Coordinates of C-alpha atoms and ligand atoms in Angstrom, one line a residue:
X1 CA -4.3 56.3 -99.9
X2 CA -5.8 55.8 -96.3
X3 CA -7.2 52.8 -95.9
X4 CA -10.4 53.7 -95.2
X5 CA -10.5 56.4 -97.8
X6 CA -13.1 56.1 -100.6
X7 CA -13.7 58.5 -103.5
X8 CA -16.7 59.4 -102.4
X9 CA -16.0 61.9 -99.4
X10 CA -12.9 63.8 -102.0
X11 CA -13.6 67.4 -101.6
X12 CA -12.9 67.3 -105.4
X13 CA -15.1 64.7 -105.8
X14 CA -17.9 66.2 -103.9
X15 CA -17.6 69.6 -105.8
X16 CA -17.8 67.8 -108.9
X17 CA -20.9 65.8 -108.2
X18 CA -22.8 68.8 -106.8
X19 CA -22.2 70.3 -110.3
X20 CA -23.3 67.3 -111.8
X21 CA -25.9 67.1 -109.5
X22 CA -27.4 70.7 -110.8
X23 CA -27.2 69.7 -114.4
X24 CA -29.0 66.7 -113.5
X25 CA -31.8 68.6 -111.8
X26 CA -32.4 70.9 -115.1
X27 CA -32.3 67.9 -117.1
X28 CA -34.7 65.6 -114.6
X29 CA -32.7 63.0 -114.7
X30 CA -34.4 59.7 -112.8
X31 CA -32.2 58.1 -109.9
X32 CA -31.4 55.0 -111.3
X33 CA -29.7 56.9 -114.5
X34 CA -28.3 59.4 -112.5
X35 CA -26.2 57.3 -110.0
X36 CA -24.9 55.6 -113.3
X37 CA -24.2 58.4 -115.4
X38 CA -22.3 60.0 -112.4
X39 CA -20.4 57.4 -110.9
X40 CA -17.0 56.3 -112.8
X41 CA -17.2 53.1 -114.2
X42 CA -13.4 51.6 -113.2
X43 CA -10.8 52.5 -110.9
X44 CA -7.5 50.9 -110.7
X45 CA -5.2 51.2 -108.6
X46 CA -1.0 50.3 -109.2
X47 CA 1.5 49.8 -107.0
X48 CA 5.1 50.9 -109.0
X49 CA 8.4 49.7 -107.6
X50 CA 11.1 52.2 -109.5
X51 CA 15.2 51.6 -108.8
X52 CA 16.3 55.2 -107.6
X53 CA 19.6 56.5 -109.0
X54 CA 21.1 55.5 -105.8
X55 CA 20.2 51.7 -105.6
X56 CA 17.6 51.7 -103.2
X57 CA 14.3 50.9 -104.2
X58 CA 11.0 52.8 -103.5
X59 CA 7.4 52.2 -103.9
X60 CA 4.9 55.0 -106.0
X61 CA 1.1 54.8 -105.9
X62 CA -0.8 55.3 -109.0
X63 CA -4.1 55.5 -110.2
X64 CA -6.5 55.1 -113.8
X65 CA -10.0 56.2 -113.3
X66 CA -12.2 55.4 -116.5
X67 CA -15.4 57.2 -115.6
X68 CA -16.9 56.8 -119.0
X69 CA -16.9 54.1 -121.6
X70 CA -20.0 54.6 -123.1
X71 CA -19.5 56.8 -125.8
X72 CA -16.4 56.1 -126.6
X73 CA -12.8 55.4 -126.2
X74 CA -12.1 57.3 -122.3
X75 CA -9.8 60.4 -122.7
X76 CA -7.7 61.9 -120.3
X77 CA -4.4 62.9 -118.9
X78 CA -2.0 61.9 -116.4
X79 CA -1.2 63.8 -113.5
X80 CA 2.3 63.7 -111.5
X81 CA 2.0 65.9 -107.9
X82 CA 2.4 64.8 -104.4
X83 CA -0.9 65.6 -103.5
X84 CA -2.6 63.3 -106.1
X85 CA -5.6 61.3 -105.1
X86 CA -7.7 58.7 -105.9
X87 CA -10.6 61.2 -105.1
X88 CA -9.3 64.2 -107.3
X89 CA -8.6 61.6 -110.7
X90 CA -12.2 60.4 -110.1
X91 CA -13.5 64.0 -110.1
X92 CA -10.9 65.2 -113.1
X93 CA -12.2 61.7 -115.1
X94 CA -15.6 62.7 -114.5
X95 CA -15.4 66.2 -115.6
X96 CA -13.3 64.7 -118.6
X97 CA -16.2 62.8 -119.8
X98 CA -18.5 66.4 -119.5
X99 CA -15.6 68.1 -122.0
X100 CA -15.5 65.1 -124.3
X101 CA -19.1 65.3 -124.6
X102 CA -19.5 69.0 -124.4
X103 CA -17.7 70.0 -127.6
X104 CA -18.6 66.7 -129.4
X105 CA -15.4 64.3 -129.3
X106 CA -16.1 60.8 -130.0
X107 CA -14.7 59.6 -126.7
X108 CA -15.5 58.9 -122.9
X109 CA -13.9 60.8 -119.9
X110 CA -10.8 59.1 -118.0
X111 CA -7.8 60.5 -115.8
X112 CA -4.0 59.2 -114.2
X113 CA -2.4 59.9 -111.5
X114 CA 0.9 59.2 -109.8
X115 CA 1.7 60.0 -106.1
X116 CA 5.0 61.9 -106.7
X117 CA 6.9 64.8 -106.8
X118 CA 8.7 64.6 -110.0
X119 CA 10.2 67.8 -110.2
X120 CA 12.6 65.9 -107.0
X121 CA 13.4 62.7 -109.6
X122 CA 16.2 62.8 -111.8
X123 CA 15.4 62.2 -115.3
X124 CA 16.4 58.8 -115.5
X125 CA 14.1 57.5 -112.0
X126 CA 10.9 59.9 -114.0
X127 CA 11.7 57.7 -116.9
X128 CA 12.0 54.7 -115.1
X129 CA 8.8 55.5 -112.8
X130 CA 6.8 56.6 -116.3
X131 CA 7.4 53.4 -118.1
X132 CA 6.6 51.5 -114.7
X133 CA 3.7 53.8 -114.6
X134 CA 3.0 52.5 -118.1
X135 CA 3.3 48.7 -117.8
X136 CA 0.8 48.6 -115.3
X137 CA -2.0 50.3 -116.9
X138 CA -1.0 48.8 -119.9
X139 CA -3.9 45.6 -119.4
X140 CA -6.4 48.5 -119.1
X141 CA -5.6 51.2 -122.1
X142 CA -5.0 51.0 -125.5
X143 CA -6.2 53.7 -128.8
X144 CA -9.8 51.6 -128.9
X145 CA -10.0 51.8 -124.8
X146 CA -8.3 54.8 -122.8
X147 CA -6.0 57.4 -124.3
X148 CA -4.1 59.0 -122.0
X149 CA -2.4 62.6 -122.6
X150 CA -0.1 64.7 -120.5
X151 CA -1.4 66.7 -117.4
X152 CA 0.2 68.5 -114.4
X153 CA 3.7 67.1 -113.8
X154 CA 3.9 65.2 -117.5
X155 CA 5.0 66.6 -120.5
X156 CA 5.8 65.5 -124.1
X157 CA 8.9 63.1 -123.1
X158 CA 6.9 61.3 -120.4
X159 CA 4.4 60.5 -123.2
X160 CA 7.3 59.7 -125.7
X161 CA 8.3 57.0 -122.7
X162 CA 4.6 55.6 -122.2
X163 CA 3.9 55.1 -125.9
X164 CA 7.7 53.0 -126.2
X165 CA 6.8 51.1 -123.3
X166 CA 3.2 50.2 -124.7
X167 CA 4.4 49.7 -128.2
X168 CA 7.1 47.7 -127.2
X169 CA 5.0 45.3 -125.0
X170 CA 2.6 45.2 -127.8
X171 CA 5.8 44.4 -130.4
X172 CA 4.9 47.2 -133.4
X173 CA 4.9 51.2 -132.9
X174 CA 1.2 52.1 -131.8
X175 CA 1.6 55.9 -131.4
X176 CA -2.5 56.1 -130.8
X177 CA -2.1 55.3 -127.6
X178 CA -1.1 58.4 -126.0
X179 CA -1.6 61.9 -127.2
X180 CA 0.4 65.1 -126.2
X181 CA 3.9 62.9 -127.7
X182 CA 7.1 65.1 -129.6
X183 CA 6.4 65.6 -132.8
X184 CA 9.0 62.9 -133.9
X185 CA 6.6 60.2 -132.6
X186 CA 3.8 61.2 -134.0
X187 CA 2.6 64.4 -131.7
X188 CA 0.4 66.7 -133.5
X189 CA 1.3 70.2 -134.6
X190 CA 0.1 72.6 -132.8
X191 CA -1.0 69.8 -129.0
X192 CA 1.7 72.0 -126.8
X193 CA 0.0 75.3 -127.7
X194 CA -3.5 73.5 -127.9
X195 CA -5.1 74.2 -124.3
X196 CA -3.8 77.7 -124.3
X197 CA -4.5 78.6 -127.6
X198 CA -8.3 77.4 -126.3
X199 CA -8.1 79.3 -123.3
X200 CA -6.8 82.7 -124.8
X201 CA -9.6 82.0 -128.0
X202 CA -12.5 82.2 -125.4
X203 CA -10.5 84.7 -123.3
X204 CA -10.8 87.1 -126.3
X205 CA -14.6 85.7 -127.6
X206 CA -16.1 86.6 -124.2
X207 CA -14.6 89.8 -123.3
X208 CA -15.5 90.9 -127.3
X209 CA -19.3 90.2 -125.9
X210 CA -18.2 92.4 -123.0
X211 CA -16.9 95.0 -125.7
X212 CA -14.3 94.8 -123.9
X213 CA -10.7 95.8 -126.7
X214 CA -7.4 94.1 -126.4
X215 CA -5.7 97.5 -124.8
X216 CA -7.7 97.8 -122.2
X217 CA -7.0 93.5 -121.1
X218 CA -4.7 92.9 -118.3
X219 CA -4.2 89.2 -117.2
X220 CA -2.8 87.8 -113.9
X221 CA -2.6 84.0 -114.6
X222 CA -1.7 81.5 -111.7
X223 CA 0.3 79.0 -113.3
X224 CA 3.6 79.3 -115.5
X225 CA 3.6 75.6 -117.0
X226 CA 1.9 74.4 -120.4
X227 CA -1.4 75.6 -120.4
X228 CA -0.5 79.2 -118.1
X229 CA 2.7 80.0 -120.2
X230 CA 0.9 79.1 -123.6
X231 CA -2.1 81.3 -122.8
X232 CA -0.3 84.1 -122.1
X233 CA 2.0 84.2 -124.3
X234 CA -1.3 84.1 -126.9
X235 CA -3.1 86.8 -125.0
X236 CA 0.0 88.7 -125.2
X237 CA 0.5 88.2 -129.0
X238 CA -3.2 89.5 -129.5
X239 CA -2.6 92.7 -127.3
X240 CA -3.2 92.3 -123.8
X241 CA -0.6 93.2 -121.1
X242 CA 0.1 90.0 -118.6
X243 CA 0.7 91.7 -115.3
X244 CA 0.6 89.2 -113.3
X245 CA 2.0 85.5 -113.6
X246 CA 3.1 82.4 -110.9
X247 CA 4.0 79.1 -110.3
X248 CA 4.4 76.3 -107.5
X249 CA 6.9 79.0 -105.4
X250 CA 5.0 82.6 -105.7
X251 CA 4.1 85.1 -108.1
X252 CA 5.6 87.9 -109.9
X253 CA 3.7 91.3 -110.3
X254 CA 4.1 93.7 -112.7
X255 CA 1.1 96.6 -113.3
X256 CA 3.2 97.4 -116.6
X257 CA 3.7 94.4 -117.8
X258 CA 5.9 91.2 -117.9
X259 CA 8.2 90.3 -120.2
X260 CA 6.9 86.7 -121.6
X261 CA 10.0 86.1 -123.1
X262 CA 12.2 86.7 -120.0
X263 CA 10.4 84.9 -117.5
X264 CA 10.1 81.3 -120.0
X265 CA 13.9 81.7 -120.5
X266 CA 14.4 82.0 -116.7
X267 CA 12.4 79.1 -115.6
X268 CA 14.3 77.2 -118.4
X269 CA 17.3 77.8 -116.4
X270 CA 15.9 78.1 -113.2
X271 CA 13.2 75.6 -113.0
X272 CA 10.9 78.2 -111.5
X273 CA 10.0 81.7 -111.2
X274 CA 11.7 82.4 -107.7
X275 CA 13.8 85.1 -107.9
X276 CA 12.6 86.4 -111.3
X277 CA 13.7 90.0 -111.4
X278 CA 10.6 91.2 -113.7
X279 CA 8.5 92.4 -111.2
X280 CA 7.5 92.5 -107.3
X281 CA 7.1 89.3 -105.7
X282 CA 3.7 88.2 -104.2
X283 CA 2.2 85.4 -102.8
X284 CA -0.4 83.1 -105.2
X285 CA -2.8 83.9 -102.5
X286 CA -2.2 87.8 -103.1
X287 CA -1.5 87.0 -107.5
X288 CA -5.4 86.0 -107.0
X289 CA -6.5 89.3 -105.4
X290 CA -4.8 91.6 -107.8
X291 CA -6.8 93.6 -109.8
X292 CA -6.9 93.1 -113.2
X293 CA -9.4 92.2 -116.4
X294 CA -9.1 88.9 -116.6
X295 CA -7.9 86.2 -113.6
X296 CA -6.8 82.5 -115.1
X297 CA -6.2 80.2 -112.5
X298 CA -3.9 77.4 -114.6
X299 CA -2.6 75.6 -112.0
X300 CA -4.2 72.8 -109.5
X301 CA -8.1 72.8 -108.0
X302 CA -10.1 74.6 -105.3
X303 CA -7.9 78.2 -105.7
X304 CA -10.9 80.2 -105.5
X305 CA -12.8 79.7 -102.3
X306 CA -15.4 81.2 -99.7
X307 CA -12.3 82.8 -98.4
X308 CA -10.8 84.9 -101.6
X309 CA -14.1 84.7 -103.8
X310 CA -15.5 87.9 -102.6
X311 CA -11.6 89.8 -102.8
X312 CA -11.4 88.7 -106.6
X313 CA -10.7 92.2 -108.4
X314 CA -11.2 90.9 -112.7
X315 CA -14.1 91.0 -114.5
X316 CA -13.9 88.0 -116.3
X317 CA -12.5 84.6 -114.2
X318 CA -11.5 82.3 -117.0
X319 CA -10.9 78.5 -115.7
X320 CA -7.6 76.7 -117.5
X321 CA -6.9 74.7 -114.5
X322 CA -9.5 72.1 -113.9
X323 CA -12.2 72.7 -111.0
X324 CA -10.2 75.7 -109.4
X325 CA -13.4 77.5 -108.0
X326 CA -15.2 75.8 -105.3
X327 CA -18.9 75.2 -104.7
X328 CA -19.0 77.8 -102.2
X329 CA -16.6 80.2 -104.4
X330 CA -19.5 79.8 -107.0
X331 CA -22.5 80.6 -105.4
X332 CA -20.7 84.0 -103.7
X333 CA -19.7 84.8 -107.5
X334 CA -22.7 84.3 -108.6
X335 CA -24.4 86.5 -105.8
X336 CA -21.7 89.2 -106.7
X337 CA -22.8 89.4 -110.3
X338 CA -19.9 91.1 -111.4
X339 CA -17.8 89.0 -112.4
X340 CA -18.2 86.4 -115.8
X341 CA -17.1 82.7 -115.5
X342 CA -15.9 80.6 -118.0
X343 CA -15.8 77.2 -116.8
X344 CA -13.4 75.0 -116.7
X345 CA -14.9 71.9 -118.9
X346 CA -15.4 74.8 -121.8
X347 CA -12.3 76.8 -121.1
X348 CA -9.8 74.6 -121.1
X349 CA -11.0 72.2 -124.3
X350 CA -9.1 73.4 -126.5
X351 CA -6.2 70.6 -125.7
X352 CA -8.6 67.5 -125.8
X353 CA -9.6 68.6 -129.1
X354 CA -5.9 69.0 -130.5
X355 CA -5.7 65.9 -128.8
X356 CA -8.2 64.3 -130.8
X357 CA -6.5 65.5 -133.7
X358 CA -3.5 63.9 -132.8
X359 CA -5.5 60.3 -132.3
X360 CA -7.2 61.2 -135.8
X361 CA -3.6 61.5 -137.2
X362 CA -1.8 58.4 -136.0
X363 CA -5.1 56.3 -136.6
X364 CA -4.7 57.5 -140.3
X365 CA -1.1 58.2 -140.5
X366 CA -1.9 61.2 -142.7
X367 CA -0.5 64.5 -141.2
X368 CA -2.1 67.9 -141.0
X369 CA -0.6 71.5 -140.7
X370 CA -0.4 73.2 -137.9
X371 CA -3.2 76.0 -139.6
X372 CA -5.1 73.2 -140.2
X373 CA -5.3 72.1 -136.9
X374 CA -5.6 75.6 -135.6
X375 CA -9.0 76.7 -138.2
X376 CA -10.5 72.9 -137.0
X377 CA -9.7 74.3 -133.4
X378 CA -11.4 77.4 -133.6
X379 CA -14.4 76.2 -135.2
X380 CA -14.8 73.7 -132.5
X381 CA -14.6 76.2 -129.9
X382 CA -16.9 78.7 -131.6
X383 CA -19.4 75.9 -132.5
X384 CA -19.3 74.9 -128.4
X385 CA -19.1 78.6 -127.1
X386 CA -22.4 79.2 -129.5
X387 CA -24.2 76.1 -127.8
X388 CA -23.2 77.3 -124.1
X389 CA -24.4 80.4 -124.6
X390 CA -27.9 78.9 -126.3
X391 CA -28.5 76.4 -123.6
X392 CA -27.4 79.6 -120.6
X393 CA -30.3 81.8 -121.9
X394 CA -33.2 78.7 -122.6
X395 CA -32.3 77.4 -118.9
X396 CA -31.7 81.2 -117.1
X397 CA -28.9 79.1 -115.1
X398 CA -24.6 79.4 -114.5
X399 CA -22.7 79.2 -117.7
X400 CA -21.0 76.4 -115.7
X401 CA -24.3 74.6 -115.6
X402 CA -25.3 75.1 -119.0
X403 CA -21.9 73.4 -120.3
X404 CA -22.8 70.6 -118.0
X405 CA -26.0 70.0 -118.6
X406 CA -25.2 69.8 -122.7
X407 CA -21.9 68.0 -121.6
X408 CA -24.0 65.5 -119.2
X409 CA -27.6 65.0 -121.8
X410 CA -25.5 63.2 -124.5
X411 CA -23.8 60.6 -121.8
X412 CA -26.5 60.1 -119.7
X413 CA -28.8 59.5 -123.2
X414 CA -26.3 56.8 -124.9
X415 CA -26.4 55.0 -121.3
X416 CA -30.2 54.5 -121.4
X417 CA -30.0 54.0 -125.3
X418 CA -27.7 51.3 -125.0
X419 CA -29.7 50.3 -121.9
X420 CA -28.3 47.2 -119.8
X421 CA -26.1 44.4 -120.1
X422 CA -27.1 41.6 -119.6
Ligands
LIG1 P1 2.1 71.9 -115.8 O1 2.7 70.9 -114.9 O2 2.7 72.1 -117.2 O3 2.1 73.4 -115.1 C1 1.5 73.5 -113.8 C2 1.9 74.9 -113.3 O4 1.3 75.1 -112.0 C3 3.4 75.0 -113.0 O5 3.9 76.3 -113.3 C4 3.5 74.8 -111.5 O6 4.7 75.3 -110.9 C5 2.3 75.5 -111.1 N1 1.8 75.1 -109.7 C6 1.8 73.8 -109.2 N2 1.4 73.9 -107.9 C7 1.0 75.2 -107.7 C8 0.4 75.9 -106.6 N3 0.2 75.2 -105.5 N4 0.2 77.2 -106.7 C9 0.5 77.8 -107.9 N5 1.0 77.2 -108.9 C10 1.3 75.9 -108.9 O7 0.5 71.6 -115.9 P2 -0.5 72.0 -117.1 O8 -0.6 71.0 -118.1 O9 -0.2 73.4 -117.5 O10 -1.9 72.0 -116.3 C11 -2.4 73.1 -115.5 C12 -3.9 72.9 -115.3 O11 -4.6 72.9 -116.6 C13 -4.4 71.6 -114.6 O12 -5.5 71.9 -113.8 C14 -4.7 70.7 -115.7 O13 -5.6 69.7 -115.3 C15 -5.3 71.7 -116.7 N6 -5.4 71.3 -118.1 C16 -4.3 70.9 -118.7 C17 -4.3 70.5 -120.1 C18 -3.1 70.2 -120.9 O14 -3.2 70.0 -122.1 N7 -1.9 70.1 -120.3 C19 -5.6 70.5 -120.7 C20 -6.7 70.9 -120.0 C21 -6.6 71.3 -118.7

């Protein structure tokens, strides 16, 4: 991070406090509780020395931002990318605590990040750099204080690392600690297909509003990893045709369809989707332009701008990746008119709820099936997607601002409830 770089003049950060800023407005929120309800509450800061496989030694910047500890334990994942800044894990911990608070988790909003490109490591530096990673945040986390999950760049083994690092520093296994883990450490059934699951059950809910039937759903999804491949492999399991799909390298386009199956067993070999012979190749700056039903941006932030938002060709823009439409991108949308959001901190819940259920398990040590978690799922969603919905029509605003402002009421009211210390 530049030195003279704060949080405060992010992009992401910006967008997400003019959102905020919005919900605040409807709610008329006073200054004094608005500046603390917005602004997160820690942010640390590590400096990692790892051992590379070839002796040397290098140095990785990492951050924790714990934006809200008022209502709970602060949730959130961990992010591994390159491009990873202090800014952007402030913005994703804020809009963390929103979610938490949205659909009714018990917990605060929190985020990780680690300057890297991990998909460059071999497997023994990413284990070295994830325990390292690990150690340091380990004065700051804990099941009663920050959870952390898996996020861009992090998977289930990364969290299998973290929770044997912090166990063994703590001396007994304390699988609470992280969520997202294999299911031999205590990882819930059903946490990998969680945020997808989520995103393809509101995916169908809203365009069944729209009266809109399976058969006549196509689905260009940017984004191949967890949460992209996981939601279309449940839209495709419920009757829509994915035509279009991408990762970090390009996109694949295929009007008649792709073949799921194909392309996950190709990047399992390949690493990526270059070269995957199911389709035409496109750019992800074309993938976002094709037409199509339903558009799910699944990958990083800021995708849909002032530049693409008026070339968008779905009827329904359904947000798995965090904060991937811009301000700007917003407003044209909503002058369009034509096209239905479903944002981001509702959209994409459906893995901090599984998570929760993964806590809930390892804090009780009693296991539940994976239909269990799946029916507790769903009713979660449907009880949130009812309340978004509610608060939309009684405020005449965004669906984006309704989810905030319900997301936003509960924090900002258990900060002036529990008022000041000292
Ligand atoms: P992931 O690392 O599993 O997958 C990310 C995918 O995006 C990969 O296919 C990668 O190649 C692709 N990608 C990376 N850079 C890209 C670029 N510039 N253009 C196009 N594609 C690119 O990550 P994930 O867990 O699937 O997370 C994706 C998004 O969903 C993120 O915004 C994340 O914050 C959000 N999210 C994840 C979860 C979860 O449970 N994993 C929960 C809620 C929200």
């Amino acid at each position: 991070m530049a030195l003279n770089e704060t949080i405060y003049n992010s992009p992401v950060f910006q967008q997400a406090c003019t959102q905020f800023d919005a919900a605040a407005d409807i709610l008329g929120m006073e200054a004094g509780l608005r500046e603390r309800t917005k602004r997160p509450r820690r942010c640390v800061i590590v400096s990692m020395p790892v051992r590379m496989d070839s002796g040397k030694v290098e140095i990785f910047e990492g951050y924790r931002v714990q934006h809200n500890l008022s209502t709970g334990p602060a949730k959130g994942g961990i992010r591994f990318h390159q491009d990873v800044t202090l800014g952007e894990v402030a913005a994703l911990a804020m809009w963390m605590s929103w979610k938490c608070s949205l659909v009714g988790l018990p917990y605060g909003g929190a985020k990780g990040g680690v300057v890297v490109n991990a998909r460059d490591m071999s497997l023994t530096e990413l284990e070295r750099l994830s325990r390292r990673y690990m150690q340091e945040i380990t004065p700051f986390i804990g099941p009663n204080i920050d959870i952390p999950a898996p996020d861009v760049g992090t998977n289930e083994q990364v969290m299998g690392w973290m929770m044997d690092t912090y166990s063994n520093h703590k001396g007994f296994y304390d699988p609470g600690v992280v969520t997202g883990k294999p299911i031999a450490l205590g990882g819930s059934l059903g946490r990998r297909e969680a945020t997808g699951e989520g995103v393809a059950w509101f995916v169908k809910a809203y365009l069944q509003d729209m009266g809109i039937p399976p058969e006549k759903t196509t689905v260009v999804i940017q984004g191949f990893g967890n949460v992209g491949s996981e939601t279309a492999l449940a839209l495709y399991h419920w009757g829509a045709e994915i035509t279009g799909i991408s990762d970090f390298t390009g996109g694949i386009h295929n009007p008649k369809g792709i073949d799921l199956k194909a392309a996950l067993a190709y990047v399992a070999a390949n690493k990526s989707l270059q070269g995957f012979p199911g389709g035409e190749s496109v750019t992800n700056e074309q993938l976002l332009e094709l037409p199509c039903t339903v558009l799910i941006p699944a990958a990083l932030e800021r995708v849909i701008t002032g530049q693409n938002a008026r070339k968008l060709k779905c009827r329904l823009l359904a947000e798995g990746a965090n904060g991937p439409t811009t301000n700007e991108a917003d407003q044209i949308l909503s002058e369009r008119g034509d096209i239905q959001i479903i944002p981001d901190v509702l959209c994409n819940s459906g893995g901090v709820i599984v998570s929760y259920f993964e806590w809930l398990q390892n804090l009780q040590n009693y296991y539940w099936t994976k239909n269990e978690v799946f029916d507790k799922l769903h009713r979660m969603l449907a009880k949130a997607k009812a309340s978004v919905d509610e608060t939309q029509k009684k405020y005449n605003c965004s669906r984006r601002t309704a989810a905030l402002v319900l997301g936003i009421a509960r924090v900002s009211e258990a900060k002036a409830k529990r008022g000041l210390f000292p």
